[in-house]
């Protein structure tokens, strides 16, 4: 498993963050399926934050922006992109 995160802060109140996460092939198990290897996967996420005032920050984020399908555990598929 590995990842990369890049954060850019062009002003004191505004931040943009992009991240990529990669997971290799994983052995998982459930009663109906028994042992099974789940394929590796990766995803990209993006977030922007704006500090409106001290103690109040507006955050907009998107996960799995490329809409790649994956399973973190048997029978638990990714939900597609999320905001």
Short mmCIF file of C-alpha atoms in Angstrom, two decimals:
data_model
loop_
_atom_site.label_atom_id
_atom_site.label_comp_id
_atom_site.label_asym_id
_atom_site.label_seq_id
_atom_site.Cartn_x
_atom_site.Cartn_y
_atom_site.Cartn_z
CA UNK A 1 0.00 0.00 0.00
CA UNK A 2 1.24 3.46 -0.77
CA UNK A 3 0.15 6.94 -1.54
CA UNK A 4 1.14 10.41 -2.54
CA UNK A 5 -0.32 13.68 -1.29
CA UNK A 6 0.41 17.12 -2.67
CA UNK A 7 -0.74 20.25 -0.87
CA UNK A 8 -0.58 23.75 -2.37
CA UNK A 9 -1.36 26.84 -0.33
CA UNK A 10 -1.37 29.83 -2.70
CA UNK A 11 -2.70 32.15 0.01
CA UNK A 12 -2.97 32.06 3.79
CA UNK A 13 -6.68 31.19 3.58
CA UNK A 14 -6.87 28.88 0.53
CA UNK A 15 -5.48 25.32 0.20
CA UNK A 16 -5.74 22.71 -2.56
CA UNK A 17 -4.83 19.08 -1.86
CA UNK A 18 -4.57 16.20 -4.36
CA UNK A 19 -3.88 12.62 -3.37
CA UNK A 20 -3.44 9.23 -4.98
CA UNK A 21 -3.65 5.91 -3.14
CA UNK A 22 -2.57 2.51 -4.36
CA UNK A 23 -3.26 -0.89 -2.79
CA UNK A 24 -1.78 -4.13 -4.10
CA UNK A 25 -3.48 -7.51 -4.30
CA UNK A 26 -5.01 -8.47 -0.92
CA UNK A 27 -6.11 -11.83 0.51
CA UNK A 28 -9.58 -11.59 2.06
CA UNK A 29 -12.09 -14.16 3.27
CA UNK A 30 -15.83 -14.48 3.83
CA UNK A 31 -18.10 -17.42 4.66
CA UNK A 32 -19.79 -17.62 1.21
CA UNK A 33 -16.59 -17.20 -0.83
CA UNK A 34 -13.82 -18.58 1.37
CA UNK A 35 -10.32 -17.19 0.80
CA UNK A 36 -10.10 -14.94 -2.23
CA UNK A 37 -7.51 -12.51 -3.56
CA UNK A 38 -8.87 -9.07 -4.32
CA UNK A 39 -7.14 -7.29 -7.19
CA UNK A 40 -5.03 -4.23 -6.54
CA UNK A 41 -6.52 -0.80 -7.10
CA UNK A 42 -5.79 2.89 -7.00
CA UNK A 43 -7.80 6.09 -6.75
CA UNK A 44 -7.37 9.85 -6.93
CA UNK A 45 -8.97 12.42 -4.62
CA UNK A 46 -9.04 16.23 -4.61
CA UNK A 47 -9.99 18.76 -1.93
CA UNK A 48 -10.08 22.55 -1.65
CA UNK A 49 -10.35 24.50 1.61
CA UNK A 50 -11.08 28.16 2.19
CA UNK A 51 -10.84 29.68 5.66
CA UNK A 52 -13.76 32.09 5.90
CA UNK A 53 -12.69 33.34 9.33
CA UNK A 54 -10.90 31.97 12.35
CA UNK A 55 -12.59 28.70 13.35
CA UNK A 56 -14.73 28.49 10.16
CA UNK A 57 -13.45 26.70 7.05
CA UNK A 58 -15.35 25.77 3.88
CA UNK A 59 -14.22 22.44 2.38
CA UNK A 60 -15.13 20.96 -1.00
CA UNK A 61 -13.82 17.46 -1.75
CA UNK A 62 -14.17 14.74 -4.36
CA UNK A 63 -13.11 11.10 -3.87
CA UNK A 64 -12.37 8.49 -6.55
CA UNK A 65 -12.48 11.14 -9.28
CA UNK A 66 -11.64 8.69 -12.08
CA UNK A 67 -14.59 6.44 -11.10
CA UNK A 68 -12.42 3.32 -10.89
CA UNK A 69 -14.15 0.24 -9.47
CA UNK A 70 -12.51 -1.63 -6.61
CA UNK A 71 -13.29 -3.64 -3.49
CA UNK A 72 -11.65 -2.86 -0.15
CA UNK A 73 -13.18 -6.07 1.23
CA UNK A 74 -15.18 -8.94 -0.30
CA UNK A 75 -18.68 -7.69 -1.12
CA UNK A 76 -17.88 -4.04 -0.36
CA UNK A 77 -17.49 -2.31 -3.74
CA UNK A 78 -16.34 1.26 -4.12
CA UNK A 79 -19.28 3.58 -4.40
CA UNK A 80 -17.97 5.43 -7.43
CA UNK A 81 -17.08 9.09 -7.26
CA UNK A 82 -18.20 10.98 -4.17
CA UNK A 83 -18.33 14.64 -3.29
#
